[in-house]
Short mmCIF file of C-alpha atoms in Angstrom, two decimals:
data_model
loop_
_atom_site.label_atom_id
_atom_site.label_comp_id
_atom_site.label_asym_id
_atom_site.label_seq_id
_atom_site.Cartn_x
_atom_site.Cartn_y
_atom_site.Cartn_z
CA MET A 82 182.31 -15.93 -78.29
CA ASN A 83 178.79 -16.14 -76.43
CA LYS A 84 178.10 -19.41 -78.27
CA LEU A 85 181.58 -20.63 -77.34
CA LEU A 86 181.02 -19.67 -73.36
CA LYS A 87 177.69 -21.49 -73.61
CA ILE A 88 179.14 -24.64 -75.06
CA HIS A 89 182.02 -24.69 -72.39
CA LYS A 90 179.43 -24.15 -69.59
CA ILE A 91 177.30 -27.34 -71.01
CA PHE A 92 180.34 -29.66 -71.24
CA LEU A 93 181.56 -28.26 -67.75
CA TYR A 94 178.03 -29.23 -66.42
CA LEU A 95 177.84 -32.44 -67.90
CA TYR A 96 181.60 -33.35 -66.82
CA ARG A 97 180.88 -32.56 -63.22
CA TYR A 98 177.37 -34.28 -63.31
CA MET A 99 179.09 -37.54 -64.52
CA ARG A 100 181.77 -37.51 -61.79
CA LEU A 101 179.09 -37.11 -59.24
CA LEU A 102 177.03 -39.87 -60.97
CA MET A 103 180.09 -42.48 -60.76
CA TYR A 104 181.21 -41.17 -57.08
CA LYS A 105 180.50 -43.63 -54.46
CA SER A 106 179.36 -42.07 -51.18
CA LYS A 107 180.98 -43.10 -47.99
CA GLN A 108 179.40 -43.87 -44.70
CA THR A 109 179.59 -41.42 -41.86
CA LYS A 110 181.94 -42.12 -39.32
CA TYR A 111 181.39 -39.86 -36.24
CA ASP A 112 183.94 -40.02 -33.09
CA GLY A 113 182.88 -36.65 -31.44
CA LYS A 114 184.85 -34.71 -34.17
CA ILE A 115 183.43 -32.82 -36.94
CA ILE A 116 184.70 -30.62 -39.78
CA VAL A 117 182.65 -27.33 -40.11
CA TYR A 118 181.90 -25.58 -43.27
CA ASP A 119 182.27 -22.13 -41.63
CA THR A 120 179.95 -19.54 -43.35
CA SER A 121 181.43 -16.49 -41.51
CA LEU A 122 184.90 -17.32 -43.10
CA ASN A 123 185.95 -14.42 -45.52
CA SER A 124 182.24 -13.41 -45.46
CA ASP A 125 181.51 -9.69 -46.10
CA ASN A 126 178.16 -9.81 -44.00
CA LEU A 127 178.35 -9.76 -40.33
CA GLY A 128 175.25 -11.72 -40.05
CA ASP A 129 177.39 -14.87 -41.15
CA GLU A 130 179.17 -13.88 -37.83
CA ILE A 131 176.25 -13.78 -35.90
CA ILE A 132 174.92 -16.96 -37.15
CA ASN A 133 178.27 -18.70 -36.41
CA TYR A 134 178.55 -17.13 -32.86
CA TYR A 135 175.36 -19.36 -32.03
CA CYS A 136 176.39 -22.32 -33.96
CA ASN A 137 179.64 -22.33 -31.97
CA SER A 138 178.05 -22.18 -28.59
CA ILE A 139 175.84 -24.98 -29.48
CA PHE A 140 178.96 -27.14 -30.58
CA LYS A 141 180.40 -26.30 -26.96
CA GLU A 142 177.26 -27.27 -25.26
CA LEU A 143 177.17 -30.47 -27.02
CA GLY A 144 180.76 -31.28 -26.54
CA VAL A 145 181.64 -31.69 -30.20
CA GLN A 146 185.22 -30.94 -31.36
CA VAL A 147 185.92 -28.84 -34.33
CA GLU A 148 188.55 -30.68 -36.12
CA ARG A 149 188.78 -28.06 -38.96
CA ARG A 150 187.01 -25.08 -40.66
CA LEU A 151 186.52 -24.74 -44.21
CA PRO A 152 184.96 -21.33 -45.67
CA THR A 153 182.05 -21.22 -47.91
CA HIS A 154 182.71 -17.69 -49.41
CA THR A 155 186.04 -18.78 -50.94
CA LYS A 156 187.08 -21.99 -52.25
CA PRO A 157 189.28 -23.72 -49.56
CA LYS A 158 192.97 -23.59 -50.24
CA MET A 159 193.86 -26.57 -48.33
CA ILE A 160 191.76 -29.57 -48.91
CA ASP A 161 194.19 -32.40 -48.18
CA GLY A 162 193.27 -34.61 -45.20
CA VAL A 163 189.74 -33.98 -45.57
CA SER A 164 188.09 -37.30 -44.83
CA ALA A 165 185.17 -38.35 -46.97
CA THR A 166 183.59 -40.02 -44.17
CA ALA A 167 183.79 -37.35 -41.42
CA PRO A 168 180.80 -35.31 -40.82
CA LYS A 169 180.75 -31.71 -42.34
CA VAL A 170 178.54 -29.38 -40.67
CA ILE A 171 177.26 -26.36 -42.56
CA THR A 172 176.40 -23.68 -40.33
CA GLY A 173 173.45 -21.76 -40.91
CA THR A 174 172.82 -19.41 -43.82
CA ASN A 175 170.44 -19.61 -46.80
CA ILE A 176 173.08 -21.69 -48.77
CA LEU A 177 171.04 -24.46 -50.17
CA SER A 178 170.39 -23.77 -53.98
CA SER A 179 168.44 -25.34 -56.79
CA LYS A 180 171.65 -24.90 -58.87
CA MET A 181 174.27 -26.75 -56.89
CA GLU A 182 176.67 -27.08 -59.74
CA SER A 183 176.91 -23.26 -59.55
CA PRO A 184 175.35 -22.03 -56.20
CA ILE A 185 175.18 -18.37 -55.45
CA LEU A 186 176.43 -18.46 -51.78
CA TRP A 187 178.87 -21.37 -51.97
CA ASP A 188 182.06 -21.05 -53.67
CA ARG A 189 182.71 -24.85 -53.63
CA VAL A 190 185.47 -27.11 -54.66
CA PHE A 191 184.04 -29.96 -56.82
CA GLU A 192 186.23 -32.65 -55.27
CA ASN A 193 183.33 -34.81 -54.43
CA SER A 194 184.96 -36.21 -51.15
CA VAL A 195 185.42 -33.01 -49.64
CA VAL A 196 181.48 -32.40 -49.70
CA ASP A 197 180.51 -36.00 -48.81
CA ASN A 198 178.67 -36.46 -45.57
CA ILE A 199 177.20 -32.85 -45.35
CA VAL A 200 175.17 -32.31 -42.30
CA LEU A 201 172.70 -29.18 -42.42
CA MET A 202 172.46 -26.82 -39.46
CA GLY A 203 169.62 -24.58 -39.65
CA ASN A 204 170.21 -23.92 -43.37
CA GLY A 205 167.78 -22.17 -45.91
CA TRP A 206 167.18 -21.70 -49.45
CA GLU A 207 168.90 -18.91 -51.32
CA SER A 208 165.85 -17.80 -52.88
CA TYR A 209 162.33 -18.67 -54.08
CA SER A 210 162.88 -21.09 -57.16
CA GLN A 211 160.92 -23.75 -58.87
CA ASN A 212 162.68 -26.71 -60.38
CA GLU A 213 166.07 -28.18 -59.37
CA THR A 214 168.79 -29.31 -62.01
CA MET A 215 169.63 -33.03 -62.29
CA TYR A 216 173.19 -32.25 -60.80
CA THR A 217 171.14 -30.43 -57.50
CA ARG A 218 168.98 -33.50 -57.07
CA LYS A 219 171.99 -36.06 -57.35
CA PHE A 220 173.99 -33.95 -55.26
CA TYR A 221 171.81 -33.81 -52.21
CA SER A 222 170.78 -37.49 -52.71
CA LYS A 223 174.55 -38.25 -52.57
CA MET A 224 176.29 -35.79 -50.42
CA LEU A 225 173.86 -35.34 -47.56
CA SER A 226 174.70 -37.81 -44.84
CA LYS A 227 172.21 -40.62 -44.58
CA LYS A 228 173.03 -41.25 -40.83
CA PHE A 229 172.57 -37.80 -39.54
CA THR A 230 169.32 -35.95 -39.25
CA HIS A 231 169.38 -32.62 -41.29
CA SER A 232 168.19 -29.47 -39.88
CA VAL A 233 166.74 -26.63 -41.92
CA ARG A 234 165.47 -23.25 -40.88
CA ASP A 235 162.01 -23.29 -42.35
CA SER A 236 159.32 -25.29 -43.91
CA TYR A 237 160.06 -24.18 -47.43
CA SER A 238 163.47 -25.65 -47.55
CA GLN A 239 162.40 -28.81 -45.68
CA LYS A 240 159.96 -29.30 -48.44
CA LYS A 241 162.20 -28.61 -51.24
CA LEU A 242 164.62 -31.25 -49.90
CA LYS A 243 161.75 -33.95 -49.32
CA ARG A 244 160.72 -33.42 -52.88
CA MET A 245 164.04 -34.42 -53.64
CA GLY A 246 163.96 -37.69 -51.64
CA VAL A 247 165.76 -36.30 -48.68
CA GLU A 248 163.51 -37.69 -46.06
CA ASN A 249 165.99 -37.25 -42.93
CA VAL A 250 165.24 -33.56 -42.41
CA ILE A 251 163.61 -31.41 -39.97
CA ASN A 252 162.46 -27.88 -39.53
CA THR A 253 164.55 -26.41 -36.55
CA ALA A 254 164.26 -22.76 -37.55
CA CYS A 255 167.60 -21.17 -37.31
CA PRO A 256 170.27 -21.77 -34.67
CA THR A 257 170.21 -17.95 -33.96
CA THR A 258 166.55 -18.52 -32.39
CA TRP A 259 167.14 -21.75 -30.52
CA ASN A 260 167.29 -19.74 -27.14
CA LEU A 261 164.17 -18.00 -27.83
CA THR A 262 161.72 -20.14 -25.79
CA LYS A 263 158.36 -18.70 -24.77
CA GLU A 264 159.70 -18.20 -21.03
CA PHE A 265 162.85 -16.27 -22.49
CA CYS A 266 160.29 -14.32 -25.08
CA LYS A 267 158.18 -13.21 -21.84
CA GLN A 268 161.03 -11.24 -20.72
CA ILE A 269 161.10 -9.06 -23.95
CA PRO A 270 159.50 -5.56 -23.36
CA THR A 271 156.32 -5.01 -25.42
CA LYS A 272 156.31 -1.42 -25.22
CA LYS A 273 158.14 1.26 -27.51
CA GLY A 274 161.67 2.21 -26.14
CA LYS A 275 163.19 5.45 -26.16
CA LYS A 276 166.12 4.53 -28.50
CA VAL A 277 166.23 2.39 -31.45
CA ILE A 278 168.87 0.50 -33.56
CA THR A 279 168.39 -0.04 -37.14
CA THR A 280 170.06 -1.60 -40.10
CA ILE A 281 169.65 -1.30 -43.94
CA THR A 282 170.75 -3.92 -46.72
CA ASP A 283 173.22 -2.85 -49.56
CA TYR A 284 172.28 -5.81 -51.67
CA SER A 285 168.59 -5.05 -51.84
CA LYS A 286 168.14 -1.56 -52.19
CA ASP A 287 164.56 0.22 -51.88
CA MET A 288 165.43 4.00 -51.25
CA GLU A 289 161.82 4.83 -51.18
CA ASN A 290 160.98 2.45 -48.19
CA ASP A 291 164.09 2.39 -46.65
CA TRP A 292 164.41 6.09 -46.16
CA TYR A 293 160.64 6.23 -45.40
CA MET A 294 161.72 3.57 -42.50
CA LEU A 295 164.46 5.99 -41.30
CA ASP A 296 162.47 9.30 -41.23
CA ILE A 297 159.74 7.36 -39.06
CA LEU A 298 162.33 6.16 -36.56
CA LEU A 299 163.60 9.65 -36.37
CA SER A 300 160.26 11.05 -35.76
CA LEU A 301 159.50 8.48 -32.84
CA TYR A 302 162.57 8.02 -31.19
CA ASP A 303 164.89 10.17 -29.04
CA GLU A 304 168.11 8.31 -30.61
CA VAL A 305 168.59 6.39 -33.69
CA TYR A 306 171.52 4.19 -33.95
CA ILE A 307 172.27 2.59 -37.52
CA TRP A 308 174.59 -0.47 -37.49
CA ILE A 309 176.76 -1.30 -40.50
CA GLN A 310 176.29 -5.13 -40.94
CA GLY A 311 177.35 -5.33 -44.64
CA GLU A 312 180.56 -4.29 -46.37
CA LYS A 313 178.70 -1.52 -48.57
CA ASP A 314 175.70 -0.49 -46.23
CA TYR A 315 177.50 2.60 -45.31
CA GLU A 316 177.96 3.38 -49.14
CA TYR A 317 174.11 2.92 -49.53
CA LEU A 318 173.33 5.02 -46.33
CA GLU A 319 175.43 7.92 -47.73
CA LYS A 320 172.41 8.94 -50.02
CA TYR A 321 170.20 9.34 -47.13
CA HIS A 322 169.16 12.96 -46.65
CA ASN A 323 169.17 12.77 -42.76
CA LEU A 324 172.40 11.03 -42.54
CA ASN A 325 173.55 13.53 -40.09
CA LYS A 326 170.72 12.70 -37.62
CA LEU A 327 171.77 9.01 -37.24
CA ARG A 328 174.24 7.75 -35.08
CA ILE A 329 176.58 5.45 -37.02
CA VAL A 330 177.88 2.26 -35.32
CA ASP A 331 180.98 0.55 -36.41
CA ARG A 332 180.80 -2.25 -38.76
CA ASN A 333 182.04 -5.05 -36.34
CA LEU A 334 179.94 -7.40 -33.94
CA GLU A 335 181.66 -5.91 -30.86
CA SER A 336 180.17 -2.40 -31.55
CA TYR A 337 176.82 -3.74 -32.25
CA ASN A 338 176.85 -5.92 -28.90
CA GLN A 339 177.89 -2.85 -26.83
CA ILE A 340 174.76 -0.75 -28.04
CA LEU A 341 172.60 -3.87 -27.36
CA GLY A 342 173.98 -3.83 -23.88
CA GLN A 343 171.77 -0.46 -23.30
CA GLU A 344 168.24 -0.40 -21.90
CA ASN A 345 165.17 0.87 -23.30
CA LEU A 346 166.08 0.20 -26.90
CA ASP A 347 164.29 -1.21 -29.70
CA TYR A 348 165.16 -3.02 -33.09
CA VAL A 349 163.81 -2.22 -36.21
CA GLY A 350 165.53 -2.72 -39.58
CA THR A 351 165.98 -4.95 -42.71
CA ARG A 352 168.78 -7.35 -41.47
CA LEU A 353 167.29 -10.38 -40.20
CA HIS A 354 170.10 -11.81 -38.02
CA ALA A 355 170.96 -8.51 -36.38
CA GLY A 356 167.14 -8.46 -35.49
CA ILE A 357 167.25 -12.16 -33.97
CA HIS A 358 170.66 -11.21 -32.22
CA ALA A 359 168.79 -8.32 -30.65
CA LEU A 360 165.74 -10.63 -29.56
CA ASN A 361 168.52 -12.54 -27.80
CA TYR A 362 169.50 -9.54 -25.86
CA LYS A 363 166.09 -9.17 -24.73
CA HIS A 364 165.14 -6.06 -26.95
CA ARG A 365 161.73 -5.32 -28.65
CA THR A 366 162.10 -6.06 -32.28
CA LEU A 367 160.47 -5.64 -35.35
CA ILE A 368 162.34 -7.01 -38.44
CA VAL A 369 161.73 -5.42 -41.95
CA SER A 370 161.27 -8.47 -44.27
CA ILE A 371 162.84 -7.93 -47.78
CA ASP A 372 163.07 -11.73 -49.09
CA ASN A 373 162.35 -15.20 -48.26
CA ARG A 374 164.36 -15.75 -45.18
CA ALA A 375 162.47 -13.38 -43.01
CA ARG A 376 159.18 -14.34 -44.70
CA GLU A 377 159.39 -17.88 -44.17
CA MET A 378 160.65 -17.77 -40.45
CA GLY A 379 157.57 -15.32 -39.67
CA ASN A 380 155.43 -17.95 -41.29
CA ASP A 381 156.98 -20.69 -39.27
CA ILE A 382 157.87 -19.45 -35.69
CA ASN A 383 155.91 -16.14 -35.49
CA LEU A 384 159.13 -14.17 -35.87
CA PRO A 385 157.97 -10.49 -35.48
CA ILE A 386 158.17 -9.17 -39.01
CA ILE A 387 156.63 -6.45 -41.29
CA GLU A 388 156.91 -6.58 -45.04
CA ARG A 389 159.03 -3.48 -46.64
CA LYS A 390 156.28 -2.93 -49.15
CA ASN A 391 153.75 -2.31 -46.20
CA LEU A 392 155.84 0.32 -44.24
CA LYS A 393 153.79 3.11 -45.08
CA GLU A 394 150.66 1.88 -44.25
CA GLU A 395 151.76 -0.11 -41.00
CA LEU A 396 155.24 0.89 -39.41
CA ARG A 397 154.05 3.92 -37.56
CA ASP A 398 151.22 1.99 -35.94
CA ARG A 399 153.10 -1.20 -35.19
CA LEU A 400 155.90 0.84 -33.62
CA ILE A 401 153.57 2.78 -31.25
CA ASN A 402 151.63 -0.29 -30.17
CA PRO A 403 152.81 -3.07 -28.06
CA ILE A 404 154.76 -5.63 -29.78
CA LYS A 405 154.77 -8.92 -28.28
CA ALA A 406 157.63 -11.46 -29.02
CA GLU A 407 155.09 -14.71 -29.22
CA ILE A 408 157.78 -16.80 -31.04
CA THR A 409 157.28 -20.48 -30.92
CA ILE A 410 160.29 -22.40 -31.94
CA PRO A 411 160.20 -26.28 -32.50
CA ILE A 412 161.81 -27.41 -29.39
CA LYS A 413 161.27 -31.24 -29.74
CA ASN A 414 163.15 -30.94 -33.43
CA ILE A 415 165.86 -28.90 -31.98
CA GLU A 416 166.58 -31.39 -29.12
CA LEU A 417 166.22 -34.24 -31.70
CA TRP A 418 169.02 -32.66 -33.92
CA LYS A 419 171.18 -32.01 -30.93
CA LYS A 420 170.67 -35.51 -29.48
CA GLN A 421 172.58 -37.24 -32.38
CA PHE A 422 175.79 -35.56 -31.37
CA LYS A 423 175.71 -36.56 -27.69
CA GLU A 424 177.11 -39.91 -28.02
CA ALA A 425 180.59 -38.86 -29.15
CA SER A 426 182.14 -42.34 -29.01
CA LYS A 427 179.82 -44.06 -31.41
CA ASP A 428 179.57 -44.00 -35.23
CA VAL A 429 176.07 -42.60 -35.88
#
């Protein structure tokens, strides 16, 4: 049975690869309207909703009309009328993969016209990986728009694409950070607040360090809120020995925004975009890095992070001492990416 399954996968891969090879990419046509691969649709992670909140604000700023939205977490049910020539913007998230024939975070259809003329908007790689498959190299070569400049969230993702021959790609950082200018960050407090809101991550459990983080927060702050961002975060949290001392925030973005409306509040937690959202609300923030996403953005734009494996050695000192938000977003690249959408009447 396992042998038959392997043979089936090989034939499926070859079939998809041959179809991709034979497909003739269409030239991008842009008239001020776009199709959006909306990474928040059908998502069990409210971080995707945060990302798309900022992406939608950017579309509005640019005067771009979203003609249609397609999900990435589930296969689109209706693809009739999706033009191959229309620019299809993928909003944020670490959706890029070294195995595009079976990406982890994109439940895509394999009708090539539906993914022709993709435009990247602050996307990142799903995880650290080495070699890309032949299908992946051909997919990015054929399906990424040649006329638009693509935006990725970190230099790691940019290097991966350039290595595959995609030259029209720039590092803009994540769209959630595009408002975090030097002037904006000067308004973020540096001294510890009286209250803190935190997060944990159900798909990346580390009870020893996660519970240590919560214990430290309870010892240093008068009130500790915890926002349930992921679908199974609370199920994981129930195992924590001091659960009754935490103030649970409902699993929706409105509830999180209400807490962020308070003053004298810090953010310390493992959820990357919850932390960036807190920065946008001008809260002192320390993001606990658990994977490549926060780590690479920390390297590129000086996002305030701490590695989870270093919590026991560093967390208490980091929190009792000033934390400056000295974020350096690539403003020129951000403006370059935005500019290409502003002349809406022309084919780009």
